Coordinates of C-alpha atoms in Angstrom, one line a residue:
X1 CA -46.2 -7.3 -22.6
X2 CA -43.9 -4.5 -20.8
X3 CA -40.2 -4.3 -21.4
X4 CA -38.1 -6.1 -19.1
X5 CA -34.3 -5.7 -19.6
X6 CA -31.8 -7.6 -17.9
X7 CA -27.6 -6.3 -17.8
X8 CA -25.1 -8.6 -17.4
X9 CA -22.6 -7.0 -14.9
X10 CA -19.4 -9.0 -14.7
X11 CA -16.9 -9.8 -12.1
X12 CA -14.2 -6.7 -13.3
X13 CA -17.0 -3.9 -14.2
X14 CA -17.4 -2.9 -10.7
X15 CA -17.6 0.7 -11.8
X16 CA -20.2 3.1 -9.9
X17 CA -20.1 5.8 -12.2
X18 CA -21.0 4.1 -15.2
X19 CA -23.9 5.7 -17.0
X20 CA -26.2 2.5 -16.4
X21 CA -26.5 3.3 -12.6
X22 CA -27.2 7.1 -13.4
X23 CA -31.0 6.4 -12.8
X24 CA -33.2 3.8 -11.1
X25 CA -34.7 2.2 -13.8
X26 CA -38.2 -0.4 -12.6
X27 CA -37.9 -2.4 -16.2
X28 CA -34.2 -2.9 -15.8
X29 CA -32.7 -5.5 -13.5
X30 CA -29.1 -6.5 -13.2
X31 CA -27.2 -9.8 -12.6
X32 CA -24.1 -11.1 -11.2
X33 CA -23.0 -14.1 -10.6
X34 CA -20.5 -16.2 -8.8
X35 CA -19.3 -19.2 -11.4
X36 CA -17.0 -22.1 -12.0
X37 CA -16.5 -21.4 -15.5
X38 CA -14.7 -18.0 -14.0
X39 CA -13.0 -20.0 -11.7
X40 CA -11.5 -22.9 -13.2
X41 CA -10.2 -21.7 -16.2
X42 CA -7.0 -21.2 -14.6
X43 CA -5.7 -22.2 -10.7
X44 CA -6.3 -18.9 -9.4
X45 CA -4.5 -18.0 -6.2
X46 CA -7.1 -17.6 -3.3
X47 CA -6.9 -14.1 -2.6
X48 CA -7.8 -13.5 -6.2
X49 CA -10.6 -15.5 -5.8
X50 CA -12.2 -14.4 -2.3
X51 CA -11.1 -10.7 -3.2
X52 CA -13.1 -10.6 -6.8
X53 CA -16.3 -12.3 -5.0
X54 CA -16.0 -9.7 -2.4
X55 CA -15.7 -6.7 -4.1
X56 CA -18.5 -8.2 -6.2
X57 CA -20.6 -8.8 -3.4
X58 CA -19.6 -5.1 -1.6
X59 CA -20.7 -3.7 -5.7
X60 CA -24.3 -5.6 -5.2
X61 CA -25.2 -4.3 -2.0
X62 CA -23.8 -0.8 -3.0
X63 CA -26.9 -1.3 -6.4
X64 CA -29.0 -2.4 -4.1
X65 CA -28.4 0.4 -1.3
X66 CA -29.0 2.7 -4.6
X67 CA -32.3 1.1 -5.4
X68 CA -31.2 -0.6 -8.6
X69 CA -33.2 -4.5 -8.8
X70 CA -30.5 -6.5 -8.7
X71 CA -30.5 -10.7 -8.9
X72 CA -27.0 -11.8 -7.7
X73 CA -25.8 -15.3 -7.9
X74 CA -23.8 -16.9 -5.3
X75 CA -21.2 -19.8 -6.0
X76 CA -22.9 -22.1 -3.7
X77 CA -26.6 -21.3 -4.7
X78 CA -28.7 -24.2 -5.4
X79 CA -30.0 -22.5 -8.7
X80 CA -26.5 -21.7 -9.9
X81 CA -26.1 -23.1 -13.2
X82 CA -22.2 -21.9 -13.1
X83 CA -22.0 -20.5 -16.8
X84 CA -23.1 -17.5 -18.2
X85 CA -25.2 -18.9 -20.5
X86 CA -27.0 -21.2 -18.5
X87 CA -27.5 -18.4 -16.0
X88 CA -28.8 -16.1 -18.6
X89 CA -31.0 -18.5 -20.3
X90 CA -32.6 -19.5 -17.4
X91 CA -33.5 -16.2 -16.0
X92 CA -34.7 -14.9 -19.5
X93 CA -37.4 -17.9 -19.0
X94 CA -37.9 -17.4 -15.3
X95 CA -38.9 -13.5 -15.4
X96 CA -40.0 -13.1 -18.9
X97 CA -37.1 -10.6 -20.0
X98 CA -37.4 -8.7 -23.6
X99 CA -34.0 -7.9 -23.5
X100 CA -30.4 -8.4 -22.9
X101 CA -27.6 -5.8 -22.3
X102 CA -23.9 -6.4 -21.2
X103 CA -21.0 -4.3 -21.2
X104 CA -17.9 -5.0 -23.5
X105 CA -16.1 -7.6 -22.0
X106 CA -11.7 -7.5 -21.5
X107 CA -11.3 -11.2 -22.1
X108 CA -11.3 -12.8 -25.6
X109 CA -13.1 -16.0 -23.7
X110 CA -15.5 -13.9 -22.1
X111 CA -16.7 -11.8 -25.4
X112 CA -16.5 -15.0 -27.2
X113 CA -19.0 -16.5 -24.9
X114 CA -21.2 -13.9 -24.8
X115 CA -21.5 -13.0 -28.5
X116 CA -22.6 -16.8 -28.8
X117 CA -25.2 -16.6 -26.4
X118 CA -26.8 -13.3 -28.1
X119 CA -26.8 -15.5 -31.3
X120 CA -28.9 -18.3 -29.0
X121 CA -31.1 -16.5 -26.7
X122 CA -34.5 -15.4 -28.1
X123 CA -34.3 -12.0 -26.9
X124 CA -33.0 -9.1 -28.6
X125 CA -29.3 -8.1 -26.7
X126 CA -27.0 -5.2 -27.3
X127 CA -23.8 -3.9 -26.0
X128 CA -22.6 -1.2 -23.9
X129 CA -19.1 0.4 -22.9
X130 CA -17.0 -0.3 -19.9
X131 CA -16.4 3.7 -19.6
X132 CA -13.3 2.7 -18.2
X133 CA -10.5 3.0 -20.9
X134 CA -8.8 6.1 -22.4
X135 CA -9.0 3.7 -25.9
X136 CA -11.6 1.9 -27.7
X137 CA -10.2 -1.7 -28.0
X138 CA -9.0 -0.8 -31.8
X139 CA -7.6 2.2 -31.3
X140 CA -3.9 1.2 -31.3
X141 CA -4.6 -0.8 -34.3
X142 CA -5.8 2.9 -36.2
X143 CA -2.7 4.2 -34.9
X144 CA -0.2 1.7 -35.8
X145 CA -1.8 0.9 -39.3
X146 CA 1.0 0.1 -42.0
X147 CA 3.7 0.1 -39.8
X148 CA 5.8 -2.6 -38.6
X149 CA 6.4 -1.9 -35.4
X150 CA 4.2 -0.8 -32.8
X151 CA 6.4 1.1 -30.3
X152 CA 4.7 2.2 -27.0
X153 CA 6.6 5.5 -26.7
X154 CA 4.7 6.6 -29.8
X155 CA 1.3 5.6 -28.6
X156 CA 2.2 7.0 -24.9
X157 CA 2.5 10.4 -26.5
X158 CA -0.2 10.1 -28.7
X159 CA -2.5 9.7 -25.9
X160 CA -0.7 12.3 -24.2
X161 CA -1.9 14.8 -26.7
X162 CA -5.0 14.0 -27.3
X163 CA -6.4 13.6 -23.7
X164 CA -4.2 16.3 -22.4
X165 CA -1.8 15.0 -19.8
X166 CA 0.7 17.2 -18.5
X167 CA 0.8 19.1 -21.9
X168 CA 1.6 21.9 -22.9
X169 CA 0.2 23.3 -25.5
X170 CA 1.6 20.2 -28.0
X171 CA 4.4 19.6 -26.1
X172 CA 5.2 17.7 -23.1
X173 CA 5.4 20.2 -20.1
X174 CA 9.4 20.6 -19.2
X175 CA 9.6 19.9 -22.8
X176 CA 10.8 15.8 -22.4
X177 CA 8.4 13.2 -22.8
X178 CA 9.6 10.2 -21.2
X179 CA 11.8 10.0 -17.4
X180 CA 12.6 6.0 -17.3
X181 CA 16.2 6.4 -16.9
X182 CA 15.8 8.4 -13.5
X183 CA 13.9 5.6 -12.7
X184 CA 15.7 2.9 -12.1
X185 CA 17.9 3.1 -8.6
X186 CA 18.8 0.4 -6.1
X187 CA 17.2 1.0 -2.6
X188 CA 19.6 2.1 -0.5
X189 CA 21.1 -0.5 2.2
X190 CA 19.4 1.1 5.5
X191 CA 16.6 2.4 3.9
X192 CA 13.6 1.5 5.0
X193 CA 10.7 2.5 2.8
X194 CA 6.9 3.4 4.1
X195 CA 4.8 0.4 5.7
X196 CA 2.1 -0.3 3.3
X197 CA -1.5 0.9 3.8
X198 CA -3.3 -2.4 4.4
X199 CA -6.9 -3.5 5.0
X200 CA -8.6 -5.6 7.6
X201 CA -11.2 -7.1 5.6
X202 CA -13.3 -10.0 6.9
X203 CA -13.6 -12.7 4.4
X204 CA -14.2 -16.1 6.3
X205 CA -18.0 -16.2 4.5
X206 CA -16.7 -16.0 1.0
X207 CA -13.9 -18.1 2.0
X208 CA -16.4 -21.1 3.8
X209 CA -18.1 -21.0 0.6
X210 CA -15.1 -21.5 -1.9
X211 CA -13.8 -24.2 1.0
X212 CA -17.0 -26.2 0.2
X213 CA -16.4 -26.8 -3.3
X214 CA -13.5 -28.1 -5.1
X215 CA -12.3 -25.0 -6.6
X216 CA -8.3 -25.6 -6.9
X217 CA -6.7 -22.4 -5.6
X218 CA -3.0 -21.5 -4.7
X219 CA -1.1 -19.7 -2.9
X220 CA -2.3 -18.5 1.6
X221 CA -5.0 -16.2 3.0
X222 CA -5.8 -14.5 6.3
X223 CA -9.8 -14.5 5.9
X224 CA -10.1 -11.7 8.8
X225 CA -7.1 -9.7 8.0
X226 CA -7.3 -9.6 4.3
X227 CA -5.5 -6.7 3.2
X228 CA -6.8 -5.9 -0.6
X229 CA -9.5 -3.3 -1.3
X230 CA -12.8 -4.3 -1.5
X231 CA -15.0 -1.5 -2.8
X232 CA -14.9 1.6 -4.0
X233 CA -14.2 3.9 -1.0
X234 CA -11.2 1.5 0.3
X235 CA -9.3 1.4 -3.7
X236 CA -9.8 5.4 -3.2
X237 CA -8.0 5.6 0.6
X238 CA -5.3 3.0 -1.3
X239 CA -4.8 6.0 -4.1
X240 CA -4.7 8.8 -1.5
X241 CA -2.3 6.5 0.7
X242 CA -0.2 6.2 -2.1
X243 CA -0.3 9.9 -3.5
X244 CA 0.9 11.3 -0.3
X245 CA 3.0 8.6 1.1
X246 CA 4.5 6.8 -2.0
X247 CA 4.5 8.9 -5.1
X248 CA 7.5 11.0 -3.8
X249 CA 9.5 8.5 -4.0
X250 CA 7.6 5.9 -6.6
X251 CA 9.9 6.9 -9.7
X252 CA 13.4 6.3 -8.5
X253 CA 13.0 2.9 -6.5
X254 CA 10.3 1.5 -9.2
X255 CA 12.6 -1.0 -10.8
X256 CA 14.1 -1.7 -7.1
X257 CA 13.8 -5.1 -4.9
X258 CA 14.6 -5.8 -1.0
X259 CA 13.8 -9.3 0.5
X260 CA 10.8 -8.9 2.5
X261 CA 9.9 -5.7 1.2
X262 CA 6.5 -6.4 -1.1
X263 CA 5.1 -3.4 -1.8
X264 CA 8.3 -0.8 -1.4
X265 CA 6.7 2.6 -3.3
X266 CA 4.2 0.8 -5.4
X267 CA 0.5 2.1 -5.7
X268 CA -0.9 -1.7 -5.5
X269 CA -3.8 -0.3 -7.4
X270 CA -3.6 -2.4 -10.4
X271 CA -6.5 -4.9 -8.8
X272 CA -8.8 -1.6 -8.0
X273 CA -8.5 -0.3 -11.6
X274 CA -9.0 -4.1 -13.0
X275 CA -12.2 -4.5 -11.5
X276 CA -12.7 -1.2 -12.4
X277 CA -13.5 0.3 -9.1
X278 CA -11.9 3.4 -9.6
X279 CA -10.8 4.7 -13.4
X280 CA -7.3 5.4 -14.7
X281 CA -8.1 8.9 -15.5
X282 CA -9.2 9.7 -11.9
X283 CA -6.1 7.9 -10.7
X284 CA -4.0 10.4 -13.0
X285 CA -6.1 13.5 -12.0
X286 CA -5.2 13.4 -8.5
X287 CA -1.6 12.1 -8.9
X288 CA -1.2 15.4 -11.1
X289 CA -3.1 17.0 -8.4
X290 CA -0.9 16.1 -6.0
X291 CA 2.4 16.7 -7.9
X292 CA 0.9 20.6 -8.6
X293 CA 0.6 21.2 -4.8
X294 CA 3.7 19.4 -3.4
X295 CA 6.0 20.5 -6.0
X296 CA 9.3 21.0 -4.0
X297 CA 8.6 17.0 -2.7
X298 CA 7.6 15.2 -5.8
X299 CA 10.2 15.8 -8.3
X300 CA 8.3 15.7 -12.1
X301 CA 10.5 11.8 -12.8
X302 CA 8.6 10.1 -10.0
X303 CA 4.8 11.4 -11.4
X304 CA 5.4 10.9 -15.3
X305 CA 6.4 7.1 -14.5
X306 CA 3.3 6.8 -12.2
X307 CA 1.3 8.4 -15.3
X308 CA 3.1 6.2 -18.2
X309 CA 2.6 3.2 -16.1
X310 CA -1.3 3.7 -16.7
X311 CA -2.0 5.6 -19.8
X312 CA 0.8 3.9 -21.6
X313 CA 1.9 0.3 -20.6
X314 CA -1.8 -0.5 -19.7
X315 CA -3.2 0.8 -22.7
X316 CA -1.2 0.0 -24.7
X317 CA -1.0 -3.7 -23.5
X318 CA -4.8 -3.8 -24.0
X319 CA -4.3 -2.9 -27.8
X320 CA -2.1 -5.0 -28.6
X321 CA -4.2 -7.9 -26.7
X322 CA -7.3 -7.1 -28.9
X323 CA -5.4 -6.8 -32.1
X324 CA -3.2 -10.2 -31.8
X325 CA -5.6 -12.4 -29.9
X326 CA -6.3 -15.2 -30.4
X327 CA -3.1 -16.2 -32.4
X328 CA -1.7 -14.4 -29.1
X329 CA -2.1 -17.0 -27.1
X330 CA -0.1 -19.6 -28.8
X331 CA 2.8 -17.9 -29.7
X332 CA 6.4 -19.5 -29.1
X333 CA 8.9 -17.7 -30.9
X334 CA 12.1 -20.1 -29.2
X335 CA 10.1 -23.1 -29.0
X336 CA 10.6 -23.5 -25.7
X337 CA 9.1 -26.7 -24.5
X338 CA 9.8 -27.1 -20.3
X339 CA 7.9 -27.2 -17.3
X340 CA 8.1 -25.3 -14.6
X341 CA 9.7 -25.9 -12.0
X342 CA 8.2 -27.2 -8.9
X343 CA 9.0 -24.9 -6.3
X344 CA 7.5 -22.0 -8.4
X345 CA 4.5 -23.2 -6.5
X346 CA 5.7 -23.6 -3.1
X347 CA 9.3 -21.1 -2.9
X348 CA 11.8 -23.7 -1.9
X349 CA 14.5 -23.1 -3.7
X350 CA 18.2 -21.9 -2.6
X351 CA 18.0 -19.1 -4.7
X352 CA 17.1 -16.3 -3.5
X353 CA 15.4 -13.8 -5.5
X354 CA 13.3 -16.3 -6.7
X355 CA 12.3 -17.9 -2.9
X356 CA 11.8 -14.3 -2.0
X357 CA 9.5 -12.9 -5.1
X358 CA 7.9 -16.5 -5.3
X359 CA 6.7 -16.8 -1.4
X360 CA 5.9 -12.8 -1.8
X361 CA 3.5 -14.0 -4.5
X362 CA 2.1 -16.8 -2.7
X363 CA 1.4 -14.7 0.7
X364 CA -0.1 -11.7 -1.4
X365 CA -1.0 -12.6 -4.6
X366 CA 1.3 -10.0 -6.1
X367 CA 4.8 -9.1 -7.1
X368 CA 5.9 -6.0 -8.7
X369 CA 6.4 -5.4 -12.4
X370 CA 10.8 -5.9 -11.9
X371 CA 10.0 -9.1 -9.5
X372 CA 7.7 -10.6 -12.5
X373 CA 10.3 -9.4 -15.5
X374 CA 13.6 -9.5 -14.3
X375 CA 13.1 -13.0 -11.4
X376 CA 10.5 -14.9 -12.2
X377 CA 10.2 -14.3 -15.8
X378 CA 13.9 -14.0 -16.7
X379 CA 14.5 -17.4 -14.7
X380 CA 11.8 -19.2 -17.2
X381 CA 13.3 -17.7 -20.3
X382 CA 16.7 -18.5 -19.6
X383 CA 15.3 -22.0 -18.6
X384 CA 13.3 -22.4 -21.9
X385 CA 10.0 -22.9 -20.1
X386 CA 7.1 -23.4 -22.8
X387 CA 5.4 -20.0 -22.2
X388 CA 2.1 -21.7 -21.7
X389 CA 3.4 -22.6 -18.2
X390 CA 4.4 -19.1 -17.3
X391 CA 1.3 -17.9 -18.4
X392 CA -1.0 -20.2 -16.3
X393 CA 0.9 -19.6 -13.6
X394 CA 1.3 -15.2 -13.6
X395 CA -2.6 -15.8 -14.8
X396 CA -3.3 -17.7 -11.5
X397 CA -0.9 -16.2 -8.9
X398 CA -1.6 -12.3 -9.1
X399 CA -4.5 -10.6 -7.9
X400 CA -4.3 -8.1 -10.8
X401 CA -3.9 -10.8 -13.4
X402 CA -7.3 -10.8 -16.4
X403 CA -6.1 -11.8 -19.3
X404 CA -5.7 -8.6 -21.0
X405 CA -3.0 -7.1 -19.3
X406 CA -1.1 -10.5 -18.3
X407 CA -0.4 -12.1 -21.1
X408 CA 0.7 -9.3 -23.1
X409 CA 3.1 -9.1 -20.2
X410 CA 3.5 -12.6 -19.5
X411 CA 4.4 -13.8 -24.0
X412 CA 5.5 -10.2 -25.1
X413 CA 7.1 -8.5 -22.0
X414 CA 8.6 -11.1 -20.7
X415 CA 9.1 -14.6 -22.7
X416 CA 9.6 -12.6 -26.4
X417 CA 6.9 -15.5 -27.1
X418 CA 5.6 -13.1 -29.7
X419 CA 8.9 -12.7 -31.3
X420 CA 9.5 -8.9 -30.9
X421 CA 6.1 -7.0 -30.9
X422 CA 5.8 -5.9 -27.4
X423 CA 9.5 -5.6 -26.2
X424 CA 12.8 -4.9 -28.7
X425 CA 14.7 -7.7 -27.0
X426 CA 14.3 -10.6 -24.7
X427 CA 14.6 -9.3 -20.8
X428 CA 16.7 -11.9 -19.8
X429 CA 19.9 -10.9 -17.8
X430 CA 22.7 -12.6 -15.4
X431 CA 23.4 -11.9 -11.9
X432 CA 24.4 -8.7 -12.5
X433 CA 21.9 -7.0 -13.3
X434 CA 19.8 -8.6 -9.6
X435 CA 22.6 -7.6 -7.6
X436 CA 22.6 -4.1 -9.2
X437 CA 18.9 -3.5 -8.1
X438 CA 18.4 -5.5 -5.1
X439 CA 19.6 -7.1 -1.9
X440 CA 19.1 -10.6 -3.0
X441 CA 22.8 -11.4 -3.5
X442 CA 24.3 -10.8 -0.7
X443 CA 22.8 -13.7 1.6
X444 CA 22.4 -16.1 -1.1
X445 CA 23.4 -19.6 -1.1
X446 CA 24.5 -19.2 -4.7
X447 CA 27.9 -17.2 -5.4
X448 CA 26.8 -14.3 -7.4
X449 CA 30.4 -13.8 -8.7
X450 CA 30.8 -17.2 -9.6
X451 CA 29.4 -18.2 -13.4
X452 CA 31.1 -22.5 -13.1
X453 CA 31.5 -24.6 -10.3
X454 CA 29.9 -25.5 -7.0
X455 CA 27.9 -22.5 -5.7
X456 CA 27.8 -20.7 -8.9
X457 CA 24.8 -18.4 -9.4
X458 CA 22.6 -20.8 -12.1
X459 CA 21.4 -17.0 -13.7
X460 CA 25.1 -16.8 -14.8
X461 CA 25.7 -19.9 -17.3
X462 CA 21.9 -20.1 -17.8
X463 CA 22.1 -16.3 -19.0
X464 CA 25.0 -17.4 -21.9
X465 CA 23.4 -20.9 -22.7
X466 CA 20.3 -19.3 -23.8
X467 CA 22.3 -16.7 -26.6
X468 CA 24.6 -19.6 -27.3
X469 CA 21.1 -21.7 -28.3
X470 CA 19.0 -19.0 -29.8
X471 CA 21.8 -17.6 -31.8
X472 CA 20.1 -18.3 -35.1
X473 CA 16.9 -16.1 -34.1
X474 CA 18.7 -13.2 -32.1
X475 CA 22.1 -12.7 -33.8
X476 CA 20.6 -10.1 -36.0
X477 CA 19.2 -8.2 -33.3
X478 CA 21.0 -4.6 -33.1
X479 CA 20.4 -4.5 -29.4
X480 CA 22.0 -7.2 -28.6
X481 CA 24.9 -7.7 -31.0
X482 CA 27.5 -6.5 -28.3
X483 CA 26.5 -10.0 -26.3
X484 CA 27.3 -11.7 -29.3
X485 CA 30.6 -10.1 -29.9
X486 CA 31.4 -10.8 -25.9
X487 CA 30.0 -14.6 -26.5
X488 CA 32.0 -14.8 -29.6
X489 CA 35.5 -13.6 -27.9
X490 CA 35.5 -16.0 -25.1
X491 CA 37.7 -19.0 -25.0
X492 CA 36.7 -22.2 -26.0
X493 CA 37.4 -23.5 -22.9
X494 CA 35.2 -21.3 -21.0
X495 CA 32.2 -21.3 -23.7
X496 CA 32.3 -25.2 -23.1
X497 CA 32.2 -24.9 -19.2
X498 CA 29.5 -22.0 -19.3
X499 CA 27.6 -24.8 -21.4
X500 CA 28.0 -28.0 -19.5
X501 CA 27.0 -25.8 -15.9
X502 CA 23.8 -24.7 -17.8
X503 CA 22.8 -28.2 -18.8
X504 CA 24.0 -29.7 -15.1
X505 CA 21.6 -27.3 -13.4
X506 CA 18.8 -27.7 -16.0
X507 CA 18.5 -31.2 -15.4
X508 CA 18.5 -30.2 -11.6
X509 CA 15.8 -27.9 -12.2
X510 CA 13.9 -29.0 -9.8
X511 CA 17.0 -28.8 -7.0
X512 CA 18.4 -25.4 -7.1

């Protein structure tokens, strides 16, 4: 009997240049497939949906175009079995396979289910790389071995050295590693940044298809406007977009926010790379690329944030997820027990950074990385929302959101669910901090000067309650002893009002 293999490529290995598609191989045949057990394991938004399936199907077409046998399994086939297993099993019968090859998956659920079904199937099976990473999913565990701590800055510059990004020799080039505190300025008031490069992708068949099941999405979609990369050459006219239009100016207004301004400098390429349609380290080749020919436009701050956003934060988030999961996943260093609040899935509420990065979210399945930490996520912190809410619903709303990356975000970044090994402190703040890098304040209903009383901003007393409650497990925090010492000097009086308006608008959650 011949050889037959068959290669399992998933929904976020869309990568032409991996070293399987090198040759046309008769005895090999690939699969992918379109199922509910990818689906429902969270309420995805619908753009995440209809944008994965397309980019898939685009991927298919592209193997097929390049001779590769390919067997791709839509959602609404009759033969679908919806599960990776049942799939596989049934196509190893069908077409007599000898063997099984898939590439390392980035979930824990995914690898999980996949090393079970190589323990089942009567085939041999063996595993490939993604080719996508700059680390192998253990690397930062190597790195970090016997310490305590796992700060990113140290693994930023270790990958640094060894892949040789703007080096030189062993140092950084300009001598300074690290440019986050030129990185963080308000937009100004009459700016107004660069229109986003969007697409006009056709998406009603994919869409039909979900609409005929009972898939539960959120969040809108324009099926013949829809304005997220699909393939390969459209993430790559997103990077150059970006390169020449954005990166001069990405740097200093990355931590910014303006109502109605979603994408302000951002690359947006955080869905291309996640499906793996083009590679971090091309990403960072041409943004250096770019920086070397424009020098007297892009200033050096506004590329080495761009180039620690990918091969540090992602990386690094990815490390961390394959060291601590599954116990990950469960982590709740406060306790914090609450439910969202409903109009984090509709936008209604009076205050407005979160109606503005909430409806953003819902319209484009994305927000950026200040929207997520310092809006949404602060809010649910300071609300003590149980982190398993937050992280179904960052999981579901963003287009960019596997696993991997979001709930290192999601418990570490932004709920300190994991007590401390992703951030140094919780990133909660008051009203303050949103008026200093945004717009929001200014037209709100709520009184950001206010912290008691009618129209007081609900960050405010919500911002105190949560130190005056979590005292026991944050006091000895050095960096943020000087909140206790402020907390500590207040009046009675005004402790006990900050207090009571905290608890009066936590039992209004659901009003504000």
């Amino acid at each position: 009997m011949s050889n037959k293999t068959l290669r399992l490529v998933l929904g976020d290995q869309l990568n032409s240049n991996h070293s399987w598609f090198k040759a046309v191989d008769d005895s090999v045949t690939y699969v992918m497939m379109e199922i509910r057990t990818e689906t429902d394991y969270a309420s995805h938004h619908i753009q995440k949906v209809v944008g994965i399936f397309s980019a898939m199907r685009s991927f298919s077409k592209e193997l097929k175009l390049n001779k590769h046998n390919i067997i791709y399994i839509n959602l609404v086939d009759v033969n679908n079995l919806q599960s990776f297993e049942n799939n596989i099993e049934n196509l190893i019968s069908k077409h007599n396979f000898t063997h099984f090859e898939y590439q390392l998956p980035d979930e824990f659920r995914v690898d999980e289910a996949l090393k079970n079904l190589c323990k089942v199937i009567a085939i041999s099976s063996s595993i490939a790389d993604s080719e996508h990473f700059f680390t192998t999913r253990n690397e930062l565990e190597h790195f970090f071995e016997g310490k305590k701590t796992f700060v990113m800055e140290n693994f930023y510059r270790m990958l640094r050295k060894k892949h040789n990004v703007l080096m030189e020799g062993n140092q950084p080039l300009t001598g300074k590693w690290n440019y986050d505190s030129d990185n963080r300025k308000k937009l100004p008031k009459n700016h107004k940044p660069t229109p986003p490069l969007v697409f006009n992708n056709t998406v009603s068949e994919v869409l039909d298809e979900i609409n005929k099941t009972d898939i539960k999405t959120i969040g809108n979609i324009d099926a013949v406007n829809f304005v997220w990369p699909i393939n390969r050459e459209q993430s790559l006219q997103l990077l150059d977009f970006f390169l020449v239009e954005c990166l001069p100016l990405f740097g200093s207004y990355q931590d910014a926010m303006s109502s109605n301004e979603w994408s302000l400098y951002h690359s947006r390429l955080s869905f291309s790379m996640n499906l793996k349609m083009i590679s971090p380290q091309e990403v960072i080749d041409k943004a250096i690329k770019e920086w070397e020919s424009r020098p007297n436009e892009i200033e050096y701050n506004q590329l080495e944030g761009f180039v620690r956003q990918i091969i540090g934060w992602r990386e690094y988030m990815r490390g961390i997820y394959w060291l601590k999961m599954p116990e990950y996943a469960s982590m709740n260093f406060f306790n914090n027990q609450e439910k969202l609040p409903d109009w984090f899935w509709t936008g209604n509420t009076k205050m407005n950074c979160l109606k503005d990065a909430i409806n953003q979210s819902l319209n484009f399945a994305y927000a950026h990385h200040i929207q997520r930490l310092m809006i949404t996520g602060n809010f649910a912190l300071l609300a003590g929302i149980h982190p398993d809410e937050l992280d179904a619903w960052y999981l579901g709303i963003y287009i960019d959101a596997i696993e991997w990356v979001e709930i290192t975000n999601t418990r570490g970044m932004s709920q300190f669910a994991d007590g401390g090994i992703v951030g140094t402190k919780p990133y909660v703040s008051s009203a303050s901090y949103i008026n200093k890098m945004s717009h929001y304040c200014g037209s709100c209903f709520y009184n950001k000067q206010l912290k008691t009383g009618e129209k007081a901003c609900p960050f405010n007393s919500l911002y105190w309650n949560f130190y005056d409650k979590n005292e026991d497990k944050l006091a000895k925090n050095p960096r943020i002893g000087m909140m206790y010492n402020v907390w500590k000097k207040m009046e009675p009086e005004a402790k006990a009002a900050l207090l009571e308006q905290a608890d009066y608008y936590l039992k209004k959650i659901n009003e504000l």
